[in-house]
Short mmCIF file of C-alpha atoms and ligand atoms in Angstrom, two decimals:
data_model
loop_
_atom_site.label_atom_id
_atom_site.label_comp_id
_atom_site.label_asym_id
_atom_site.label_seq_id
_atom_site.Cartn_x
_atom_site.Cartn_y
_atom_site.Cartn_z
CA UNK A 1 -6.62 -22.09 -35.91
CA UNK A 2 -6.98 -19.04 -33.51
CA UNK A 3 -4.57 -20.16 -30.84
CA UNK A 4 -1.31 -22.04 -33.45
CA UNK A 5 1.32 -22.97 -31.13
CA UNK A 6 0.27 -21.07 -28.01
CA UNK A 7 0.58 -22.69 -24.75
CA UNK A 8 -1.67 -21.87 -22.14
CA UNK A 9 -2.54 -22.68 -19.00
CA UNK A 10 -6.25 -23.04 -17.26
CA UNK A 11 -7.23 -23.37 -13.57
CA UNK A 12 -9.84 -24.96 -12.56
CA UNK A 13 -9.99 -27.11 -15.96
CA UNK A 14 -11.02 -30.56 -14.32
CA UNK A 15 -14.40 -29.65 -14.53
CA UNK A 16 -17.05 -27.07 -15.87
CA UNK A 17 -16.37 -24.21 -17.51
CA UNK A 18 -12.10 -24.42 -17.53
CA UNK A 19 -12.99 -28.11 -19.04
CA UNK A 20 -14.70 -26.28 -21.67
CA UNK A 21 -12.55 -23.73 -22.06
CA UNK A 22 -9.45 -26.54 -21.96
CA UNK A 23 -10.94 -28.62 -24.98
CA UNK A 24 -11.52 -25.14 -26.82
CA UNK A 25 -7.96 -23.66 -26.67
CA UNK A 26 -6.31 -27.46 -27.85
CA UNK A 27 -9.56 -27.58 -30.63
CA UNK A 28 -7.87 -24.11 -31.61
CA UNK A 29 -4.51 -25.20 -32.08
CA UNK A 30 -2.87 -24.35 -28.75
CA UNK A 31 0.76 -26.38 -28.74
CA UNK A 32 0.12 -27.16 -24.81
CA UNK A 33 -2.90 -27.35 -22.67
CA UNK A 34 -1.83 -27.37 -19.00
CA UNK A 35 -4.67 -28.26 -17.16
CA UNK A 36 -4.16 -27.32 -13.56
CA UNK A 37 -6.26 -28.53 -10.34
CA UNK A 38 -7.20 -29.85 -7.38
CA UNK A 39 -8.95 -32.51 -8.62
CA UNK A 40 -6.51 -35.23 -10.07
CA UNK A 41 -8.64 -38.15 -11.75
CA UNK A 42 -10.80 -35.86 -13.32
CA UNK A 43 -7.93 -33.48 -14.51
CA UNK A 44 -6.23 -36.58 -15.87
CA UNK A 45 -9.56 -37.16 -18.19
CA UNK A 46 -9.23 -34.02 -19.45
CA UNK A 47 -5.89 -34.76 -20.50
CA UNK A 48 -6.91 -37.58 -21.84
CA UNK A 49 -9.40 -35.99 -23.89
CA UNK A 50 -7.46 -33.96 -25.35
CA UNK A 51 -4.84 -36.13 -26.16
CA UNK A 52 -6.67 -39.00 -27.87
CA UNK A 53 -7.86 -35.77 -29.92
CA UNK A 54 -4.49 -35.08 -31.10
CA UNK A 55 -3.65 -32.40 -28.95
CA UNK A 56 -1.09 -31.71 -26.46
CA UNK A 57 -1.77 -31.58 -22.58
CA UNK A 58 -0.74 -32.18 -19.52
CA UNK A 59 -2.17 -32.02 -15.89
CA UNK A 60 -0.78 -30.37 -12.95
CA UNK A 61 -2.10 -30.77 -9.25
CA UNK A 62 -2.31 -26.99 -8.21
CA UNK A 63 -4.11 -25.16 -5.31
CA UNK A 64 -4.44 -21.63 -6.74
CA UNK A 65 -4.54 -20.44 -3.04
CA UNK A 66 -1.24 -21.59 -2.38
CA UNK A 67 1.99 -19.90 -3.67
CA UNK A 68 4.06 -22.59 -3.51
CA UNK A 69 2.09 -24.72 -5.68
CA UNK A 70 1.56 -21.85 -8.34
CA UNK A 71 6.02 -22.02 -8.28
CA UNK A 72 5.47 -25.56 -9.41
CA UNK A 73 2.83 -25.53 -11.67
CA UNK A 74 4.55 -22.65 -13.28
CA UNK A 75 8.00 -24.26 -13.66
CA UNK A 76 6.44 -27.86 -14.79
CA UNK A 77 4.82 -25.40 -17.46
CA UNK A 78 8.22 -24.19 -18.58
CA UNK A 79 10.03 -27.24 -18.54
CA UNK A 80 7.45 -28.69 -20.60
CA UNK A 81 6.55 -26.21 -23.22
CA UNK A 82 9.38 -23.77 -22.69
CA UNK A 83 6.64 -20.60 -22.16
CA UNK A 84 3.54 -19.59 -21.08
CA UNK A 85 1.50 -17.38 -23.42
CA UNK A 86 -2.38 -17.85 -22.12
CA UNK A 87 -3.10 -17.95 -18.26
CA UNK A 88 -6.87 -18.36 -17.79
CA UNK A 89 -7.86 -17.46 -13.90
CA UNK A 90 -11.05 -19.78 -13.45
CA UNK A 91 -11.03 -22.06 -10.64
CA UNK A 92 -12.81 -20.94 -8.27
CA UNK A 93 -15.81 -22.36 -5.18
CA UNK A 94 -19.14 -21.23 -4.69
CA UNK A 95 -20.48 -18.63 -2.36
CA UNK A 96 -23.33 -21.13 -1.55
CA UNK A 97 -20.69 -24.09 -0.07
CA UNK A 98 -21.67 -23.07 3.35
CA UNK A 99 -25.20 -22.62 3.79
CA UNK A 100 -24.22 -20.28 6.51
CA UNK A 101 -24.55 -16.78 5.20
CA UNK A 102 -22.59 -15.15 8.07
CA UNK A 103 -19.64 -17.42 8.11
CA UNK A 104 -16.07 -15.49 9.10
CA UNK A 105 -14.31 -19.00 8.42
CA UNK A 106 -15.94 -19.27 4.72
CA UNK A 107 -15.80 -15.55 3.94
CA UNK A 108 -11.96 -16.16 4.31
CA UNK A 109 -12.25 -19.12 2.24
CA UNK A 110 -13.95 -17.32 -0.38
CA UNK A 111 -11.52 -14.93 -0.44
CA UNK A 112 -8.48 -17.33 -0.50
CA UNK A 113 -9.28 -19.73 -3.80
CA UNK A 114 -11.53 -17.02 -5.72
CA UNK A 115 -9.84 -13.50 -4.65
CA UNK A 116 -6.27 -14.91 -3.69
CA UNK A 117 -6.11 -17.68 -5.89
CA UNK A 118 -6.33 -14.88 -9.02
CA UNK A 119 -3.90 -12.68 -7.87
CA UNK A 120 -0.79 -15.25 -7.16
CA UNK A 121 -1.89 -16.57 -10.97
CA UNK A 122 -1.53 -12.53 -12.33
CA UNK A 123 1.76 -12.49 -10.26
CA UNK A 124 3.48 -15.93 -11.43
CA UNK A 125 1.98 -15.84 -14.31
CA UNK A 126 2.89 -12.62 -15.79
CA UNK A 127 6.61 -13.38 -14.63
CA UNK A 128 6.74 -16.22 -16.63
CA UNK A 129 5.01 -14.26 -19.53
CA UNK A 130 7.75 -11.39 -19.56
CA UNK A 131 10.29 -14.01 -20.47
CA UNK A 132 9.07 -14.26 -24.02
CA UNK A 133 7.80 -10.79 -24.06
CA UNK A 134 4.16 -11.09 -23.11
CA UNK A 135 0.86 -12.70 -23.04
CA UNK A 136 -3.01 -12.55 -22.51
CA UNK A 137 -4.50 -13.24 -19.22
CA UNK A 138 -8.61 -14.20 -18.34
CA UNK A 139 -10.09 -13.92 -15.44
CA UNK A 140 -13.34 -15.54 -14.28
CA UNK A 141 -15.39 -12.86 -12.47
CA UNK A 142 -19.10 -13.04 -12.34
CA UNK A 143 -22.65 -10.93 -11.99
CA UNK A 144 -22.14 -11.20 -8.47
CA UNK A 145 -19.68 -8.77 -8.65
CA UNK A 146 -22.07 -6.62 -10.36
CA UNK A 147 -25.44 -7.63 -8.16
CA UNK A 148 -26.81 -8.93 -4.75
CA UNK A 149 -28.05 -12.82 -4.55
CA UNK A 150 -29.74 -13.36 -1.46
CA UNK A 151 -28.35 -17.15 -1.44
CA UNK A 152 -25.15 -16.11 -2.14
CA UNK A 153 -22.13 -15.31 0.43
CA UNK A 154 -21.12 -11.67 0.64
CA UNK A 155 -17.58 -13.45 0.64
CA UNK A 156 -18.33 -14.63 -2.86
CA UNK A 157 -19.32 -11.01 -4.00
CA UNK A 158 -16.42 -9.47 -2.65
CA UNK A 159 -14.36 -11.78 -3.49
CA UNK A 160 -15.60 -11.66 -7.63
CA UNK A 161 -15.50 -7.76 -7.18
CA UNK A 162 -12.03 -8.20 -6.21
CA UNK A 163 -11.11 -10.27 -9.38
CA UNK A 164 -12.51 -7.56 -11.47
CA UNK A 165 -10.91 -4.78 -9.79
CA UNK A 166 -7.63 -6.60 -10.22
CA UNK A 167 -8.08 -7.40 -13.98
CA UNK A 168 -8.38 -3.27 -14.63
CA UNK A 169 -5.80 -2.86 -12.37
CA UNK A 170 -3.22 -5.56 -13.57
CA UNK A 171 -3.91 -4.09 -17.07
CA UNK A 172 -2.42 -0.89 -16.35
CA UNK A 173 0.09 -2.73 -14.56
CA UNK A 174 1.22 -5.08 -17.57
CA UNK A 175 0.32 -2.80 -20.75
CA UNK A 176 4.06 -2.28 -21.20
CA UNK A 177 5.27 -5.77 -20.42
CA UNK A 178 3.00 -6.65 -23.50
CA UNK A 179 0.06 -8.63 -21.26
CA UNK A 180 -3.16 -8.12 -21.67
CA UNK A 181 -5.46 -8.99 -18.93
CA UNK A 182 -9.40 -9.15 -19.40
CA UNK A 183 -12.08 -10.61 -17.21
CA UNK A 184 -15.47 -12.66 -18.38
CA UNK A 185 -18.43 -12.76 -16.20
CA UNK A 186 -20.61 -15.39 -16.49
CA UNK A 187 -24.59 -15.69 -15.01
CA UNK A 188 -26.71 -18.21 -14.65
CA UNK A 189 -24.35 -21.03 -15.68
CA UNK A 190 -24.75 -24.86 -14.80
CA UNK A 191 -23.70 -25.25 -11.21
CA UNK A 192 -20.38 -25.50 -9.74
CA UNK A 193 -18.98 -28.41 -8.14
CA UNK A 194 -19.57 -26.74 -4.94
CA UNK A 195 -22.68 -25.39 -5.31
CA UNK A 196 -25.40 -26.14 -2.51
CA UNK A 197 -27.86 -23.12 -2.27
CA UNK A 198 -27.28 -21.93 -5.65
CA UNK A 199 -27.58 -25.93 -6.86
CA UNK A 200 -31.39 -25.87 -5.49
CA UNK A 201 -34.09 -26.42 -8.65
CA UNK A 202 -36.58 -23.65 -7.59
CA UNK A 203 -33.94 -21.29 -6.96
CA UNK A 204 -32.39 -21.53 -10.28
CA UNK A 205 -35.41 -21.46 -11.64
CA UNK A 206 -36.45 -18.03 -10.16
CA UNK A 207 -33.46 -16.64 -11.30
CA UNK A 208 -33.38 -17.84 -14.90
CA UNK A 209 -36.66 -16.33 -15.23
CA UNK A 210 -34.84 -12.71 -14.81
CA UNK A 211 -32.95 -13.64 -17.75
CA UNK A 212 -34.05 -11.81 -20.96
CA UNK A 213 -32.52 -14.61 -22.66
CA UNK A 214 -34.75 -16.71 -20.80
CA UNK A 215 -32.63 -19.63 -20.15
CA UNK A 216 -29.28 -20.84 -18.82
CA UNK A 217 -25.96 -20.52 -20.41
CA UNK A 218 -23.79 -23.27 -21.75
CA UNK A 219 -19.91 -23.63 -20.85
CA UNK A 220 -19.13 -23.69 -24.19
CA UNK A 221 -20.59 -20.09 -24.79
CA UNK A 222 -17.85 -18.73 -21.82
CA UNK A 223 -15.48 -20.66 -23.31
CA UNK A 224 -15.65 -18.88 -26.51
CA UNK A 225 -15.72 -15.33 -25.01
CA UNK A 226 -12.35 -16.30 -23.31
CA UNK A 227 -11.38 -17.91 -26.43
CA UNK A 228 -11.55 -14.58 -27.74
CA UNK A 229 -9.78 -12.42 -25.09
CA UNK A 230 -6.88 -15.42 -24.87
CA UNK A 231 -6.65 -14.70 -28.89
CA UNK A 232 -4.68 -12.52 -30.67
CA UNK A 233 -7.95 -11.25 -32.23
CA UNK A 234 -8.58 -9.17 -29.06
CA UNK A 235 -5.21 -7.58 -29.36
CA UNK A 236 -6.64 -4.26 -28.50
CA UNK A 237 -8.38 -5.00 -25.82
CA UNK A 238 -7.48 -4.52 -22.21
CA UNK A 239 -8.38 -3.99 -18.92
CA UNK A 240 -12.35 -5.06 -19.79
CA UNK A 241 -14.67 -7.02 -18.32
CA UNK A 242 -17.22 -9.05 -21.04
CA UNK A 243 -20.67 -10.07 -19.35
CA UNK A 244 -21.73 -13.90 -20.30
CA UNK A 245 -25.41 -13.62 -18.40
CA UNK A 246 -27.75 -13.53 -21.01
CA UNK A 247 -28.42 -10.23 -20.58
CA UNK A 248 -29.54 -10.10 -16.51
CA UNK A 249 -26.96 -7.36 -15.96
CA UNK A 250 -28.51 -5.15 -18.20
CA UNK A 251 -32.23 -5.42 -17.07
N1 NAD B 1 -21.34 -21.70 -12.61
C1 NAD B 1 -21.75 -20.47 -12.49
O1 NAD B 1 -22.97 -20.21 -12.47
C2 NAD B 1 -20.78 -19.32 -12.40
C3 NAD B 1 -21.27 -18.02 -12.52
C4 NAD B 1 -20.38 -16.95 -12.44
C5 NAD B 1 -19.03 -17.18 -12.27
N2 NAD B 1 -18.56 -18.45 -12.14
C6 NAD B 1 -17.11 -18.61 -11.98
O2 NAD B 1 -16.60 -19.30 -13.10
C7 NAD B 1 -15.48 -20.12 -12.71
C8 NAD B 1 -15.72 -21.56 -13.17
O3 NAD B 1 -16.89 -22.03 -12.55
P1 NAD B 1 -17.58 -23.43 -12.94
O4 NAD B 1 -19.03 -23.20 -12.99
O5 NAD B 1 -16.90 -24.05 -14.09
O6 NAD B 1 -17.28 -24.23 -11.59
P2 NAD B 1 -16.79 -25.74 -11.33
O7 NAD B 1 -16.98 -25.98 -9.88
O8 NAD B 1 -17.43 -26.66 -12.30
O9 NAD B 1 -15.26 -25.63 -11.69
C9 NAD B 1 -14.34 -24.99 -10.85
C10 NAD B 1 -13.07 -25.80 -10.82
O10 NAD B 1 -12.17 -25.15 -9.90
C11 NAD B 1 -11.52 -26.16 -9.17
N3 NAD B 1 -11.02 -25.63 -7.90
C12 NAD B 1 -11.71 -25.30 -6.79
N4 NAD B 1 -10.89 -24.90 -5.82
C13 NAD B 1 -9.63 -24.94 -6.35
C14 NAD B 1 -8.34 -24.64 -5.84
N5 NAD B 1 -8.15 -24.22 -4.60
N6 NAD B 1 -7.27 -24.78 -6.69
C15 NAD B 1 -7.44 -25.23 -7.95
N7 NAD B 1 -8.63 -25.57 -8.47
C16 NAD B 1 -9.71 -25.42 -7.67
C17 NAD B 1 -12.57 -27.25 -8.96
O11 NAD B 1 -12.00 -28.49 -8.63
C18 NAD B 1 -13.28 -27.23 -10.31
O12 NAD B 1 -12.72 -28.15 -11.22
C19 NAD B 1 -15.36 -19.96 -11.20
O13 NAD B 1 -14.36 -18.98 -10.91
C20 NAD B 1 -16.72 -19.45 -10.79
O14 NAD B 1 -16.68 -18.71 -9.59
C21 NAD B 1 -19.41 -19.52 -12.20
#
């Protein structure tokens, strides 16, 4: 077991990859799962999962890009389990929500959940992580940090570049409180929720062909890289950023 008795918590687990990434960590022996989102029935079924599994979990509603709700989400955590060793930073919209490329209202959006939504989890989470004397933090990033997407929002770009900047960043920050914090950046994964440009068949298509791998990635195969960051196997590793595309960043 490569998480015994850790308790973690992952945004954005309803759904996707944080679902994935949810049923990994309790698969691995995690002693809590707190799955945390905006959407209730389906974080509940996670839970559920999980549960009828064997493992322990439980749901909270929380909008990552509002600080009150992180306060609660972070104190039902503690009441619950007692500490908070794993924070995984993955919920997150799409930068093709709004069709409308030039968008002030969505760039601001964009910046809120994905760019915001990040930093009030490195903040709250890292203060409860000090109280036991430390922790590993994820963060969901992506290759449009890294490249340009012509269907894709410069919001979303700016706001991914943002999360990665803040991972090397918070690193520094944290070293000595005994947090690690890492960032994964996944490519051509299924689509999000809120996908609408980026959803489109022919699209997807074009750019899975500029894959060397040649295909699309699975949610399980993210969920194993943060798997390994959230581990104590990665124990010397800080302040990175591990690419889950398949290889189109390196072409
Ligand atoms: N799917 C991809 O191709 C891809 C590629 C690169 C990076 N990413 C990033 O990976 C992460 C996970 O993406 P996914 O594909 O699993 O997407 P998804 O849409 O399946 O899951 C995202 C989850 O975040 C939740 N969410 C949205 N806004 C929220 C808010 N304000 N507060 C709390 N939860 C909220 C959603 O309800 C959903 O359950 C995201 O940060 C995304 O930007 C995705």
């Amino acid at each position: 077991m490569r998480l015994s008795n850790k308790i973690a918590l992952v945004t954005g687990a309803a759904g996707g990859m944080g679902r994935a990434t949810a049923l990994t960590f309790a698969r691995e022996g995690a002693g809590g799962v707190i799955i945390a989102d905006i959407e209730d029935a389906d974080g509940a079924a996670v839970v559920d999962e999980i549960t009828a599994a064997g493992g322990a979990a439980y749901y909270v509603h929380l909008d990552v890009a509002d600080e009150a709700s992180w306060h609660a989400a972070i104190t039902a955590t503690l009441e619950r389990f007692g500490r908070l060793d794993i924070l995984v930073n993955n919920a997150g919209i799409s930068g093709t929500f709004d069709p409308d490329r030039t968008s002030t209202a969505f760039f601001e959006r964009l910046m809120a959940v994905n760019t915001r939504g990040a930093f009030l989890g490195i903040k709250h989470g890292t203060e409860a992580m000090k109280r036991t004397g430390g922790g590993s933090i994820v963060n969901l990033s992506s290759i449009s940090a890294h490249i340009g997407q012509a269907e894709v929002h410069l919001g979303y770009s700016a706001s991914k570049g943002a999360v990665k900047s803040m991972t090397t960043a918070a690193a520094v920050h944290y070293a000595g409180d005994g947090i690690r914090v890492n960032a994964v950046a996944p490519g051509m994964l299924p689509a999000m929720r809120t996908s609408r440009g980026s959803a489109d068949p022919v699209w997807r298509a074009q750019q899975i062909d500029g894959v060397p791998l040649k295909r699309e990635g699975k949610a399980q195969e993210v969920a194993d890289v943060v798997l390994f960051l959230a581990s104590d196997e990665s124990s010397y590793v800080t302040g990175t950023e591990i690419m889950v595309d398949g290889g189109l960043t390196a072409v």
